[in-house]
């Protein structure tokens, strides 16, 4: 019987969705409704799935802690989109085909919604079993903070100067999107208490697949809409063919790193899906 | 020799200040500079001091954990001010006599700065000794989130409808400012592993002093600037005299709750200072 990524993922996404929404269901309020809105507009749930697939690859049962960490990662990704879409940031009116939070609730409330979702991400971590909590918290905090996602965001908006070469662009994306994807894998290795060597190998996998994900994104963007005045992208620096080649190369390298794992099928397929979205 | 609150507080504030800034000193970046800016513009550091004074009142040494939690609280308070001041929120150009973050770095970057400071608050908690970490994290997350500070903020901007009576106004302030002040006291009781009874008494103290703090704030605001079209305030609902009486009454009640504590002098004086700022 062949492995279906969809069959593997869908009960996990359902469980995650329930946990994402339950974070804001304790109280009847417009604020809670507003917080649930960006959690209900779809999304591939790539980060949570990477965490769960990595645990499975390591031969471990998917624990409640795994789902809590997966939920926290998706909450952090979601808040970053809510704030990114604000008029004072990227100024996007639509996200996943639906009006963005600030278009519905106003700019000030969208700031609050993002803040609330970010705060909730950390609050729910308190429900993890205490043993791993310090490491989990440190990992997520670092990935989401100024050396990770927010740092990448600052590079993206030009706070640290213009992006003029490929190295800077890699730096930007390894933080802006790579950090949370890498954190998904790192969190799994923390939860499974693996050896340092295995942790390092999987971290490398996370870095490579995170970059490949961004290259694939740039190719999709370039195919959809080839703006000469758009933001710096790998396609602009390298051309579409070399970008596609590099994504393919990173994918191969990352898959090789999974060879020694116990049960890597889902992780392998998720990596493939991440780079070749038509799969 | 008489007790001087200033002598008591100033080495603690210096230690705290060093910890606040060190959070953003690992890397040379404009983002880190921008994050340090609102942490360098003064402020009374009421929340950290309440935490430290409560620990002292309970007869405990001020541990590294106490300072970490105090730093986290002040980081959360600071991020909330950065976001509050944004044009899409309160639109304030000055805070503590200095230009607000968005006036210097732009609106989008001020959103990122707030996000980064909030994220850092949770990240540093990972350095606490693991025993108390789940309870500390849950306490701070709840106080900072939708049932606490952000919920109060949402009430303040009218997301849940107009404030038309005193009960709603109390609700607003018990969340917007009260929650973090109460958390300061609750965190101390967690760190000191006190009995549930003592915890409940001190929590009550926190609620009362948090409300008294807001009443005192409203009186100061009314004395400075009596706008008829300003936001709802206790002075508007009760008049200045009744507001002052109620603040005095809450202060007395809260001080009574400290009677059985081992070493309540600093906490007592801090409570007095909070309500009567001219002391």
XYZ file of C-alpha atoms in Angstrom:
558
model
C 0.000 0.000 0.000
C 1.446 3.354 -0.940
C 1.848 6.107 1.613
C -0.597 9.031 1.312
C 0.606 12.254 2.876
C -2.943 13.529 2.937
C -4.254 10.507 4.810
C -1.362 10.819 7.227
C -1.822 14.560 7.764
C -5.549 15.120 7.894
C -6.392 13.662 11.345
C -3.366 15.517 12.715
C -4.498 18.795 11.159
C -7.999 18.234 12.594
C -6.597 17.693 16.083
C -4.396 20.755 15.726
C -7.269 22.886 14.482
C -9.306 21.954 17.530
C -6.399 22.952 19.787
C -5.780 26.225 17.947
C -9.388 27.319 18.377
C -9.843 26.049 21.929
C -7.174 28.545 22.972
C -9.753 31.282 22.495
C -12.965 29.575 23.515
C -12.985 30.138 27.252
C -14.850 33.419 26.998
C -17.480 35.022 24.783
C -15.860 38.142 23.434
C -15.305 39.911 20.164
C -11.560 39.812 20.886
C -11.693 36.010 21.039
C -13.751 35.863 17.837
C -11.177 38.103 16.182
C -8.346 35.865 17.417
C -10.060 32.774 16.001
C -10.619 34.343 12.596
C -7.042 34.075 11.231
C -6.834 30.547 12.686
C -9.835 29.488 10.601
C -8.738 30.630 7.172
C -6.775 27.529 6.227
C -3.032 27.284 5.741
C -0.868 24.243 5.112
C 0.180 23.801 8.779
C 3.678 22.983 7.530
C 5.424 23.773 10.830
C 3.230 21.576 13.065
C 3.393 18.771 10.513
C 7.186 18.915 10.434
C 7.259 18.589 14.209
C 4.888 15.621 14.242
C 6.595 13.927 11.266
C 10.007 14.293 12.908
C 8.747 12.651 16.099
C 7.318 9.832 14.061
C 10.585 9.525 12.122
C 12.337 9.083 15.469
C 9.984 6.213 16.273
C 8.104 8.025 19.041
C 4.398 8.212 19.815
C 2.854 11.634 19.191
C 2.402 12.912 22.732
C 0.184 15.681 24.074
C 3.387 17.747 24.455
C 4.054 17.324 20.732
C 0.625 18.718 19.882
C 1.019 21.591 22.350
C 4.349 22.590 20.791
C 2.891 22.177 17.295
C -0.012 24.439 18.269
C 2.369 27.021 19.727
C 4.389 27.101 16.493
C 1.283 27.589 14.369
C 0.026 30.336 16.702
C 3.361 32.141 16.313
C 3.291 31.755 12.529
C -0.304 33.053 12.490
C 0.351 36.118 14.659
C 3.288 37.018 12.401
C 0.971 36.970 9.377
C -1.613 39.158 11.145
C 1.025 41.784 11.949
C 2.733 41.419 8.530
C -0.495 42.214 6.740
C -0.991 45.523 8.591
C -0.980 48.715 6.481
C 2.203 49.854 8.250
C 3.891 46.575 7.250
C 3.094 44.754 3.959
C -0.378 46.289 3.666
C -2.225 43.231 2.388
C -6.027 43.223 2.142
C -6.325 39.519 1.489
C -4.682 36.397 2.877
C -5.583 32.921 1.651
C -8.410 34.495 -0.369
C -10.080 36.112 2.650
C -9.963 39.668 4.008
C -7.092 40.153 6.450
C -7.768 40.714 10.166
C -7.304 44.493 10.029
C -9.719 44.762 7.072
C -12.423 43.239 9.261
C -11.577 44.447 12.769
C -9.480 47.563 12.128
C -5.742 48.167 12.430
C -5.542 48.679 16.192
C -7.503 45.522 16.897
C -5.318 43.568 14.462
C -2.302 44.638 16.532
C -4.076 43.342 19.659
C -5.120 40.109 17.928
C -1.510 39.424 16.922
C -0.309 40.211 20.441
C -2.968 37.925 21.927
C -2.117 35.009 19.618
C 1.601 35.374 20.356
C 0.945 35.508 24.101
C -1.290 32.433 23.891
C 1.462 30.491 22.091
C 3.688 30.835 25.131
C 0.904 30.428 27.685
C -0.105 26.995 26.385
C 3.480 25.757 26.690
C 2.950 25.835 30.459
C 0.837 22.695 29.989
C 3.823 20.679 28.737
C 5.371 18.176 31.129
C 7.925 20.162 33.145
C 11.014 18.105 32.237
C 11.470 19.480 28.761
C 9.790 22.857 29.310
C 12.924 25.030 29.720
C 14.455 23.672 26.493
C 11.178 23.908 24.567
C 10.565 27.460 25.723
C 14.120 28.552 24.912
C 13.914 26.963 21.470
C 10.609 28.604 20.531
C 11.576 31.967 22.039
C 14.821 32.061 20.095
C 13.233 30.969 16.816
C 10.428 33.514 17.131
C 12.597 36.400 18.347
C 15.163 38.868 17.071
C 17.772 36.244 16.162
C 15.025 34.302 14.372
C 11.718 35.222 12.766
C 11.404 38.846 13.923
C 15.048 39.460 12.953
C 14.275 38.137 9.466
C 11.235 40.340 9.302
C 13.381 43.366 10.231
C 15.786 42.478 7.406
C 12.817 42.131 5.074
C 11.427 45.593 5.826
C 14.914 47.042 5.342
C 15.516 48.073 8.947
C 19.124 46.854 8.706
C 19.711 48.246 5.199
C 19.022 47.108 1.651
C 19.467 43.452 0.624
C 22.090 43.577 -2.118
C 23.520 40.071 -2.356
C 22.541 36.435 -2.189
C 24.167 35.858 1.208
C 22.021 38.579 2.779
C 18.910 37.159 1.151
C 19.710 33.683 2.523
C 20.248 35.239 5.943
C 16.860 36.967 5.701
C 14.977 33.805 4.797
C 16.875 31.494 7.114
C 15.473 33.701 9.851
C 12.105 34.836 8.541
C 10.775 31.428 7.499
C 13.657 29.042 8.203
C 13.822 29.635 11.953
C 10.313 28.380 12.760
C 10.619 25.396 10.390
C 13.934 24.499 11.971
C 12.358 24.966 15.415
C 9.671 22.428 14.494
C 12.385 19.841 13.961
C 14.447 20.923 16.966
C 11.385 20.728 19.242
C 10.797 17.151 18.135
C 14.388 16.236 18.977
C 13.991 17.833 22.414
C 10.740 15.954 23.065
C 12.399 12.679 22.005
C 15.616 13.315 23.979
C 17.778 12.209 21.065
C 21.595 12.171 21.040
C 23.432 15.405 20.246
C 24.660 13.883 17.021
C 21.166 13.037 15.812
C 19.954 16.448 16.966
C 22.670 18.122 14.869
C 21.835 16.024 11.795
C 18.144 16.825 12.058
C 18.884 20.495 12.669
C 20.842 20.474 9.417
C 17.864 18.832 7.733
C 15.673 21.641 9.094
C 17.981 24.348 7.788
C 18.176 22.830 4.330
C 14.477 22.153 3.986
C 13.646 25.629 5.330
C 15.762 27.231 2.619
C 14.375 24.873 -0.045
C 10.859 25.872 1.051
C 11.704 29.526 0.452
C 13.287 28.835 -2.943
C 10.129 26.963 -3.951
C 8.042 29.901 -2.736
C 10.084 32.314 -4.816
C 9.598 30.134 -7.901
C 5.831 30.015 -7.350
C 5.756 33.796 -6.868
C 7.831 34.325 -10.011
C 5.506 32.091 -12.024
C 2.422 33.888 -10.740
C 3.617 37.421 -11.015
C 6.960 38.487 -12.431
C 7.277 42.015 -11.038
C 10.581 43.707 -11.799
C 10.052 46.056 -8.862
C 9.091 43.369 -6.328
C 11.196 42.535 -3.270
C 14.588 40.815 -3.666
C 14.150 37.110 -4.349
C 16.279 34.092 -5.219
C 14.753 34.092 -8.694
C 15.944 37.665 -9.190
C 19.476 36.889 -8.029
C 19.840 33.478 -9.691
C 17.184 33.215 -12.408
C 14.360 30.691 -12.305
C 16.323 27.664 -13.539
C 19.227 27.965 -11.123
C 16.761 28.582 -8.268
C 14.855 25.413 -9.168
C 18.125 23.465 -9.412
C 19.237 24.695 -6.014
C 15.898 23.801 -4.434
C 16.173 20.310 -5.923
C 19.749 19.983 -4.687
C 18.836 21.076 -1.141
C 15.915 18.666 -1.136
C 18.174 15.771 -2.114
C 20.741 16.685 0.516
C 18.074 16.999 3.169
C 16.511 13.647 2.291
C 19.906 11.946 2.566
C 20.123 13.174 6.163
C 17.032 11.133 7.009
C 18.488 7.792 5.950
C 19.394 6.489 9.383
C 16.023 7.285 10.991
C 13.637 4.621 12.187
C 10.471 5.622 10.368
C 11.139 8.556 8.046
C 8.397 8.019 5.452
C 6.053 10.865 6.506
C 8.946 13.280 7.037
C 10.387 12.393 3.655
C 7.066 12.946 1.935
C 6.452 16.185 3.787
C 9.865 17.455 2.661
C 9.026 16.532 -0.921
C 5.651 18.272 -0.672
C 7.283 21.381 0.793
C 9.537 21.816 -2.210
C 7.237 20.473 -4.939
C 3.851 21.804 -3.936
C 2.100 20.120 -6.866
C 2.743 16.692 -5.305
C 16.656 54.644 61.256
C 13.653 55.288 59.040
C 12.971 53.201 55.954
C 13.678 54.885 52.622
C 11.823 53.409 49.659
C 14.285 55.038 47.315
C 17.298 53.516 49.040
C 15.547 50.168 49.021
C 14.519 50.377 45.361
C 17.477 51.920 43.577
C 19.957 49.000 43.577
C 17.085 46.733 42.527
C 16.124 49.044 39.674
C 19.784 49.162 38.573
C 19.999 45.371 38.518
C 16.723 45.168 36.626
C 17.826 47.783 34.120
C 20.949 45.799 33.381
C 18.849 42.672 32.790
C 16.323 44.505 30.608
C 19.035 45.786 28.289
C 21.154 42.631 28.238
C 18.182 40.907 26.590
C 19.037 42.775 23.408
C 22.802 43.012 23.574
C 23.834 39.737 21.969
C 23.935 41.204 18.482
C 24.723 44.512 16.799
C 21.574 45.448 14.938
C 19.271 48.382 14.502
C 16.417 46.148 15.637
C 18.179 45.563 18.958
C 18.902 49.266 19.325
C 15.229 49.960 18.674
C 14.217 47.367 21.268
C 16.479 48.936 23.874
C 15.147 52.430 23.279
C 11.797 52.103 25.127
C 13.615 50.246 27.922
C 15.881 53.240 28.472
C 13.322 55.995 28.831
C 12.690 55.599 32.539
C 9.481 54.410 34.157
C 8.724 53.642 37.779
C 9.251 49.854 37.451
C 6.255 49.381 39.732
C 5.536 45.798 38.645
C 9.067 44.432 39.224
C 9.276 46.260 42.548
C 5.991 44.738 43.707
C 7.342 41.294 42.911
C 10.605 41.885 44.767
C 8.896 43.591 47.732
C 6.424 40.711 48.055
C 9.247 38.167 48.172
C 10.960 40.233 50.806
C 7.702 40.526 52.747
C 7.517 36.723 52.741
C 10.978 36.614 54.302
C 12.743 35.199 51.231
C 16.041 36.100 49.607
C 15.668 37.772 46.208
C 16.685 34.964 43.866
C 17.838 35.060 40.254
C 14.401 33.657 39.366
C 12.765 36.634 41.057
C 14.759 39.045 38.913
C 14.036 37.050 35.746
C 10.292 37.175 36.420
C 10.523 40.865 37.330
C 12.339 41.520 34.049
C 9.726 39.553 32.099
C 6.910 41.610 33.654
C 8.600 44.888 32.800
C 9.282 43.695 29.240
C 5.573 42.880 28.857
C 4.532 46.241 30.274
C 6.985 47.974 27.915
C 5.859 46.173 24.761
C 2.261 47.066 25.598
C 3.201 50.751 25.752
C 5.049 50.553 22.405
C 1.977 49.063 20.717
C -0.442 51.354 22.611
C 1.338 54.431 21.337
C 0.968 53.424 17.660
C -1.094 55.718 15.431
C -3.671 52.939 14.950
C -4.040 52.696 18.752
C -3.694 55.732 21.068
C -1.527 57.673 18.612
C 0.900 59.195 21.096
C 4.005 61.026 19.900
C 5.623 61.249 23.326
C 6.026 58.882 26.247
C 7.856 59.912 29.431
C 8.880 63.125 27.659
C 10.632 61.345 24.785
C 9.480 60.558 21.232
C 7.668 57.219 21.040
C 9.234 54.250 19.229
C 7.193 54.673 16.041
C 8.120 58.385 15.850
C 11.770 57.367 15.673
C 11.736 54.028 13.853
C 8.430 54.125 11.951
C 5.130 52.344 12.581
C 6.013 48.971 11.080
C 9.229 48.754 13.042
C 7.405 49.738 16.239
C 5.103 46.758 15.701
C 8.196 44.532 15.342
C 9.859 46.094 18.394
C 6.788 45.372 20.512
C 6.621 41.813 19.187
C 10.318 41.308 19.911
C 10.067 42.630 23.468
C 7.031 40.433 24.181
C 8.777 37.379 22.749
C 11.894 38.096 24.815
C 9.808 38.284 27.995
C 8.801 34.658 27.542
C 12.168 33.499 26.226
C 14.048 34.642 29.342
C 11.661 32.671 31.572
C 13.340 29.536 30.207
C 16.294 30.426 32.469
C 14.208 30.012 35.631
C 14.787 26.876 37.680
C 12.468 24.256 36.172
C 10.441 23.476 39.327
C 8.307 26.567 39.253
C 8.473 27.247 35.522
C 5.056 25.852 34.505
C 3.256 27.901 37.162
C 5.275 31.058 36.426
C 4.656 30.750 32.689
C 0.934 30.103 33.156
C 0.636 33.075 35.511
C 2.399 35.534 33.203
C 0.664 34.218 30.085
C -2.757 34.602 31.653
C -2.062 38.071 33.058
C -0.675 39.328 29.741
C -3.314 37.695 27.528
C -6.959 38.082 26.569
C -8.336 37.443 30.049
C -5.791 39.950 31.393
C -3.947 42.913 29.924
C -4.840 42.497 26.248
C -8.480 41.906 27.194
C -8.435 45.184 29.153
C -6.881 46.909 26.198
C -9.653 45.575 23.945
C -12.242 46.969 26.372
C -10.378 50.269 26.371
C -10.429 50.647 22.580
C -14.140 49.798 22.599
C -13.887 46.441 20.813
C -16.469 44.976 23.195
C -18.729 48.045 23.171
C -18.854 51.349 25.014
C -18.026 51.607 28.730
C -21.200 52.964 30.289
C -20.995 52.100 33.987
C -18.568 51.868 36.874
C -18.552 48.063 36.931
C -17.368 47.931 33.325
C -14.706 50.521 34.028
C -13.444 48.485 36.998
C -13.412 45.397 34.778
C -11.376 47.292 32.169
C -8.748 48.478 34.641
C -8.579 45.290 36.657
C -7.443 43.723 33.402
C -5.523 46.475 31.641
C -3.311 47.519 34.560
C -4.486 45.347 37.457
C -3.622 42.000 35.875
C 0.127 42.609 35.596
C 0.351 44.187 39.061
C -1.523 41.240 40.516
C 0.748 38.899 38.551
C 3.778 40.519 40.197
C 2.419 39.499 43.583
C 1.221 36.076 42.418
C 4.649 35.320 40.902
C 6.296 36.069 44.236
C 3.940 33.673 46.012
C 4.752 30.983 43.424
C 8.493 31.528 43.850
C 8.130 31.335 47.639
C 5.815 28.277 47.558
C 3.490 29.832 50.139
C 0.302 28.219 51.437
C -2.891 28.577 49.397
C -4.361 30.758 52.121
C -1.455 33.197 52.071
C -1.497 33.134 48.271
C -5.200 34.088 48.287
C -4.624 36.913 50.792
C -1.779 38.346 48.762
C -3.751 37.984 45.541
C -6.485 40.068 47.172
C -3.851 42.616 48.146
C -2.746 42.698 44.481
C -6.269 43.267 43.222
C -6.943 46.057 45.673
C -3.658 47.852 45.130
C -4.001 47.473 41.356
C -7.353 49.223 41.429
C -6.090 51.877 43.860
C -3.187 52.519 41.458
C -5.656 53.184 38.645
C -7.824 55.457 40.792
C -4.716 57.444 41.715
C -3.808 57.643 38.028
C -7.237 58.972 37.146
C -6.944 61.640 39.851
C -3.520 62.734 38.543
C -4.919 62.857 35.004
C -7.935 64.875 36.139
C -5.730 67.351 37.960
C -3.463 67.757 34.954
C -6.058 67.979 32.256
C -9.804 67.973 32.836
C -11.098 67.034 29.385
C -14.857 66.532 29.180
C -14.426 64.450 26.036
C -11.622 62.242 27.365
C -11.997 58.498 27.934
C -14.241 57.171 30.729
C -12.535 57.459 34.101
C -13.330 56.918 37.761
C -13.217 60.689 38.274
C -15.899 61.111 35.618
C -18.158 58.481 37.157
C -17.552 59.359 40.828
C -16.123 62.865 40.950
C -12.636 63.619 42.245
C -13.407 63.488 45.966
C -15.180 60.149 45.979
C -12.420 58.718 43.760
C -9.777 59.898 46.219
C -11.774 58.473 49.125
C -12.096 55.136 47.403
C -8.381 55.017 46.613
C -7.640 55.750 50.277
C -10.086 53.075 51.393
C -8.592 50.448 49.052
C -5.110 51.366 50.242
C -6.105 50.882 53.894
C -7.769 47.569 53.163
C -4.772 46.375 51.189
C -2.316 47.364 53.937
C -4.369 45.449 56.515
C -3.862 42.304 54.425
C -0.107 42.597 54.968
C -0.285 42.473 58.761
C 0.655 38.842 59.218
C 3.686 38.942 56.909
C 7.228 38.526 58.148
C 8.859 41.635 56.725
C 6.272 43.823 55.006
C 7.943 47.237 55.323
C 9.050 47.670 51.693
C 5.781 46.293 50.331
C 3.800 48.592 52.595
C 5.799 51.615 51.497
C 5.549 50.645 47.856
C 1.762 50.369 48.185
C 1.668 53.823 49.788
C 3.855 55.256 47.034
C 1.641 53.669 44.373
C -1.443 55.474 45.609
C 0.159 58.690 46.841
C 2.775 59.428 44.212
C 3.954 62.573 45.974
C 5.472 60.465 48.772
